[in-house]
Amino acid sequence: MQMTDPTLHVLAVSGSLRRGSFNTALLRAASDIAPESMKIDIYPIGDLPLFDADLEAAGNPEPVKRFRAALAEADALLLATPEYNWSMTGALKNAIDWASRGGSDSPLNYKPTAILGASSSRFGTLRSQLHLREVLAHSQVQFVGGPQVQVSTVSDKFDANEKLDHARTIGQLDRLLVALETVARQ
């Protein structure tokens, strides 16, 4: 990818639709600490209809067109996944289903991608992140290696205003963003 704009544009998606979502708060924290060379836009996925091949055949609905366009314009992707029933949420899977369609025209293809997640469980989001990686492998996204950001027991890491205030997690998040930028600029 040849980038002419010095600013790296990152599309961030939270797999949680809940108001007060710690995963969305984690993406806000990422935006707050991102290097000056990076702009993170959090994209809401709550208005995407359930994937339906009949809707796709009739022409993607407007919310899907907007989402796919935002993905296509982004230099990189940052996905925050909660863990529901040991997997990613239906909302996040649905967004990926819409985005991954179109074969070589999918805006997910080869997209530099970092995954993170927050959970109230002491085990974090390991399983949901593994499932998410499996699903995204179909689109051959460029996964960012390096630091894993799996925030467990979120009540200990965020303040009453849903602001990340845990130094170790902030450091992990910072290292993940640096790794994402490195992969995206290669």
mmCIF file of C-alpha atoms in Angstrom:
data_model
loop_
_atom_site.group_PDB
_atom_site.id
_atom_site.type_symbol
_atom_site.label_atom_id
_atom_site.label_comp_id
_atom_site.label_asym_id
_atom_site.label_seq_id
_atom_site.Cartn_x
_atom_site.Cartn_y
_atom_site.Cartn_z
ATOM 1 C CA MET A 1 0.000 0.000 0.000
ATOM 2 C CA GLN A 2 1.493 3.319 -1.068
ATOM 3 C CA MET A 3 0.352 6.029 1.328
ATOM 4 C CA THR A 4 0.449 9.672 0.243
ATOM 5 C CA ASP A 5 -1.231 11.144 3.334
ATOM 6 C CA PRO A 6 1.174 11.146 6.288
ATOM 7 C CA THR A 7 -1.729 10.444 8.627
ATOM 8 C CA LEU A 8 -2.633 6.777 9.065
ATOM 9 C CA HIS A 9 -6.432 6.460 8.989
ATOM 10 C CA VAL A 10 -7.659 3.645 11.237
ATOM 11 C CA LEU A 11 -11.244 2.458 11.291
ATOM 12 C CA ALA A 12 -12.144 1.145 14.748
ATOM 13 C CA VAL A 13 -15.121 -1.162 15.298
ATOM 14 C CA SER A 14 -16.524 -2.291 18.619
ATOM 15 C CA GLY A 15 -18.292 -5.630 18.675
ATOM 16 C CA SER A 16 -20.476 -4.367 21.506
ATOM 17 C CA LEU A 17 -23.601 -2.346 20.838
ATOM 18 C CA ARG A 18 -24.175 -1.622 24.535
ATOM 19 C CA ARG A 19 -24.158 1.925 25.820
ATOM 20 C CA GLY A 20 -21.382 1.989 28.355
ATOM 21 C CA SER A 21 -19.444 -0.713 26.490
ATOM 22 C CA PHE A 22 -15.927 -1.224 27.810
ATOM 23 C CA ASN A 23 -14.860 -2.328 24.330
ATOM 24 C CA THR A 24 -15.987 0.981 22.889
ATOM 25 C CA ALA A 25 -14.289 2.719 25.832
ATOM 26 C CA LEU A 26 -11.115 0.794 24.957
ATOM 27 C CA LEU A 27 -11.322 2.153 21.403
ATOM 28 C CA ARG A 28 -11.786 5.681 22.780
ATOM 29 C CA ALA A 29 -8.677 5.132 24.899
ATOM 30 C CA ALA A 30 -6.814 4.016 21.769
ATOM 31 C CA SER A 31 -7.903 7.184 20.009
ATOM 32 C CA ASP A 32 -6.752 9.278 22.985
ATOM 33 C CA ILE A 33 -3.258 7.778 23.105
ATOM 34 C CA ALA A 34 -2.721 7.259 19.369
ATOM 35 C CA PRO A 35 0.413 8.846 17.957
ATOM 36 C CA GLU A 36 -0.051 12.148 16.127
ATOM 37 C CA SER A 37 0.557 10.298 12.873
ATOM 38 C CA MET A 38 -2.609 8.209 13.410
ATOM 39 C CA LYS A 39 -6.287 9.128 13.336
ATOM 40 C CA ILE A 40 -8.743 6.595 14.771
ATOM 41 C CA ASP A 41 -12.415 6.815 13.816
ATOM 42 C CA ILE A 42 -14.853 4.634 15.746
ATOM 43 C CA TYR A 43 -17.498 3.288 13.402
ATOM 44 C CA PRO A 44 -20.849 2.177 14.878
ATOM 45 C CA ILE A 45 -22.251 -1.047 13.433
ATOM 46 C CA GLY A 46 -25.646 -1.082 15.131
ATOM 47 C CA ASP A 47 -27.542 -0.006 12.015
ATOM 48 C CA LEU A 48 -26.263 -2.844 9.825
ATOM 49 C CA PRO A 49 -29.097 -5.236 8.956
ATOM 50 C CA LEU A 50 -28.576 -8.931 9.472
ATOM 51 C CA PHE A 51 -26.673 -10.353 6.545
ATOM 52 C CA ASP A 52 -29.101 -11.602 3.913
ATOM 53 C CA ALA A 53 -27.980 -12.693 0.455
ATOM 54 C CA ASP A 54 -31.315 -11.476 -0.961
ATOM 55 C CA LEU A 55 -30.575 -7.945 0.324
ATOM 56 C CA GLU A 56 -27.094 -8.201 -1.122
ATOM 57 C CA ALA A 57 -28.437 -9.353 -4.515
ATOM 58 C CA ALA A 58 -30.854 -6.405 -4.583
ATOM 59 C CA GLY A 59 -27.947 -4.020 -3.952
ATOM 60 C CA ASN A 60 -26.409 -3.513 -0.548
ATOM 61 C CA PRO A 61 -28.548 -1.456 1.857
ATOM 62 C CA GLU A 62 -27.257 2.081 2.520
ATOM 63 C CA PRO A 63 -25.795 1.273 5.978
ATOM 64 C CA VAL A 64 -23.787 -1.544 4.383
ATOM 65 C CA LYS A 65 -22.585 0.696 1.549
ATOM 66 C CA ARG A 66 -21.419 3.315 4.067
ATOM 67 C CA PHE A 67 -19.633 0.701 6.191
ATOM 68 C CA ARG A 68 -17.877 -0.880 3.223
ATOM 69 C CA ALA A 69 -16.841 2.559 1.926
ATOM 70 C CA ALA A 70 -15.407 3.488 5.332
ATOM 71 C CA LEU A 71 -13.460 0.209 5.380
ATOM 72 C CA ALA A 72 -12.163 0.780 1.855
ATOM 73 C CA GLU A 73 -10.962 4.289 2.742
ATOM 74 C CA ALA A 74 -9.209 3.182 5.942
ATOM 75 C CA ASP A 75 -5.527 2.335 5.949
ATOM 76 C CA ALA A 76 -5.968 -0.105 8.833
ATOM 77 C CA LEU A 77 -8.585 -1.724 11.052
ATOM 78 C CA LEU A 78 -8.820 -1.918 14.844
ATOM 79 C CA LEU A 79 -11.381 -4.400 16.171
ATOM 80 C CA ALA A 80 -12.524 -4.555 19.798
ATOM 81 C CA THR A 81 -14.325 -7.770 20.658
ATOM 82 C CA PRO A 82 -16.113 -8.657 23.842
ATOM 83 C CA GLU A 83 -16.546 -12.336 24.608
ATOM 84 C CA TYR A 84 -20.068 -13.758 24.545
ATOM 85 C CA ASN A 85 -20.431 -17.505 25.008
ATOM 86 C CA TRP A 86 -16.706 -17.970 24.350
ATOM 87 C CA SER A 87 -16.892 -16.209 20.986
ATOM 88 C CA MET A 88 -17.324 -12.840 19.295
ATOM 89 C CA THR A 89 -20.672 -11.097 19.260
ATOM 90 C CA GLY A 90 -23.270 -11.646 16.569
ATOM 91 C CA ALA A 91 -23.079 -7.938 15.737
ATOM 92 C CA LEU A 92 -19.364 -8.130 14.971
ATOM 93 C CA LYS A 93 -19.719 -11.350 12.969
ATOM 94 C CA ASN A 94 -22.547 -9.741 11.008
ATOM 95 C CA ALA A 95 -20.398 -6.695 10.186
ATOM 96 C CA ILE A 96 -17.604 -8.984 9.002
ATOM 97 C CA ASP A 97 -20.063 -10.984 6.888
ATOM 98 C CA TRP A 98 -21.175 -7.810 5.092
ATOM 99 C CA ALA A 99 -17.606 -6.512 4.706
ATOM 100 C CA SER A 100 -16.070 -9.764 3.495
ATOM 101 C CA ARG A 101 -18.423 -10.247 0.563
ATOM 102 C CA GLY A 102 -17.373 -9.576 -2.988
ATOM 103 C CA GLY A 103 -14.331 -11.777 -3.363
ATOM 104 C CA SER A 104 -11.454 -9.627 -4.577
ATOM 105 C CA ASP A 105 -13.607 -6.502 -4.099
ATOM 106 C CA SER A 106 -13.936 -6.987 -0.338
ATOM 107 C CA PRO A 107 -12.610 -3.946 1.553
ATOM 108 C CA LEU A 108 -11.257 -6.358 4.177
ATOM 109 C CA ASN A 109 -8.840 -8.089 1.821
ATOM 110 C CA TYR A 110 -5.272 -7.710 3.089
ATOM 111 C CA LYS A 111 -6.293 -4.906 5.465
ATOM 112 C CA PRO A 112 -3.754 -4.387 8.288
ATOM 113 C CA THR A 113 -5.742 -5.365 11.381
ATOM 114 C CA ALA A 114 -5.250 -5.298 15.131
ATOM 115 C CA ILE A 115 -7.555 -7.040 17.585
ATOM 116 C CA LEU A 116 -8.179 -6.207 21.212
ATOM 117 C CA GLY A 117 -10.920 -6.850 23.711
ATOM 118 C CA ALA A 118 -12.270 -6.137 27.166
ATOM 119 C CA SER A 119 -14.269 -8.374 29.456
ATOM 120 C CA SER A 120 -15.511 -8.450 33.023
ATOM 121 C CA SER A 121 -14.201 -12.016 33.232
ATOM 122 C CA ARG A 122 -10.782 -12.711 34.668
ATOM 123 C CA PHE A 123 -9.964 -14.634 31.480
ATOM 124 C CA GLY A 124 -10.325 -11.647 29.139
ATOM 125 C CA THR A 125 -11.282 -12.160 25.516
ATOM 126 C CA LEU A 126 -8.851 -14.852 24.414
ATOM 127 C CA ARG A 127 -11.470 -17.160 22.885
ATOM 128 C CA SER A 128 -13.352 -14.421 21.050
ATOM 129 C CA GLN A 129 -10.095 -13.076 19.646
ATOM 130 C CA LEU A 130 -9.160 -16.557 18.404
ATOM 131 C CA HIS A 131 -12.548 -16.989 16.719
ATOM 132 C CA LEU A 132 -12.303 -13.528 15.207
ATOM 133 C CA ARG A 133 -8.894 -14.380 13.752
ATOM 134 C CA GLU A 134 -10.332 -17.564 12.224
ATOM 135 C CA VAL A 135 -13.178 -15.665 10.577
ATOM 136 C CA LEU A 136 -10.908 -12.892 9.299
ATOM 137 C CA ALA A 137 -8.393 -15.353 7.864
ATOM 138 C CA HIS A 138 -10.858 -15.831 5.000
ATOM 139 C CA SER A 139 -10.193 -12.235 3.943
ATOM 140 C CA GLN A 140 -6.452 -12.639 4.375
ATOM 141 C CA VAL A 141 -6.199 -9.588 6.594
ATOM 142 C CA GLN A 142 -2.695 -8.673 7.730
ATOM 143 C CA PHE A 143 -2.810 -9.411 11.445
ATOM 144 C CA VAL A 144 -0.660 -7.367 13.745
ATOM 145 C CA GLY A 145 1.534 -9.526 15.928
ATOM 146 C CA GLY A 146 3.148 -8.308 19.061
ATOM 147 C CA PRO A 147 1.321 -7.300 22.193
ATOM 148 C CA GLN A 148 -1.997 -8.904 22.973
ATOM 149 C CA VAL A 149 -4.545 -6.560 24.482
ATOM 150 C CA GLN A 150 -7.002 -8.697 26.404
ATOM 151 C CA VAL A 151 -8.379 -6.585 29.198
ATOM 152 C CA SER A 152 -9.794 -8.711 31.997
ATOM 153 C CA THR A 153 -11.765 -7.605 35.061
ATOM 154 C CA VAL A 154 -12.573 -4.281 33.418
ATOM 155 C CA SER A 155 -13.984 -2.785 36.596
ATOM 156 C CA ASP A 156 -10.379 -2.627 37.861
ATOM 157 C CA LYS A 157 -9.075 -0.941 34.704
ATOM 158 C CA PHE A 158 -11.615 1.798 33.966
ATOM 159 C CA ASP A 159 -12.784 4.645 36.176
ATOM 160 C CA ALA A 160 -16.411 5.621 36.826
ATOM 161 C CA ASN A 161 -16.422 7.662 33.583
ATOM 162 C CA GLU A 162 -15.341 4.650 31.494
ATOM 163 C CA LYS A 163 -11.858 6.085 31.033
ATOM 164 C CA LEU A 164 -8.997 3.621 30.940
ATOM 165 C CA ASP A 165 -6.785 4.325 33.953
ATOM 166 C CA HIS A 166 -4.629 1.197 34.195
ATOM 167 C CA ALA A 167 -0.984 1.945 33.322
ATOM 168 C CA ARG A 168 -0.069 -1.580 32.188
ATOM 169 C CA THR A 169 -3.074 -1.793 29.862
ATOM 170 C CA ILE A 170 -2.361 1.679 28.479
ATOM 171 C CA GLY A 171 1.195 0.523 27.728
ATOM 172 C CA GLN A 172 -0.075 -2.615 25.968
ATOM 173 C CA LEU A 173 -2.516 -0.534 23.944
ATOM 174 C CA ASP A 174 0.222 1.906 22.978
ATOM 175 C CA ARG A 175 2.484 -0.939 21.800
ATOM 176 C CA LEU A 176 -0.396 -2.437 19.779
ATOM 177 C CA LEU A 177 -1.004 0.887 18.008
ATOM 178 C CA VAL A 178 2.702 1.227 17.189
ATOM 179 C CA ALA A 179 2.673 -2.314 15.773
ATOM 180 C CA LEU A 180 -0.456 -1.541 13.729
ATOM 181 C CA GLU A 181 1.156 1.565 12.294
ATOM 182 C CA THR A 182 4.332 -0.369 11.417
ATOM 183 C CA VAL A 183 2.380 -3.065 9.560
ATOM 184 C CA ALA A 184 0.131 -0.545 7.787
ATOM 185 C CA ARG A 185 3.055 1.554 6.552
ATOM 186 C CA GLN A 186 5.009 -1.404 5.133
#
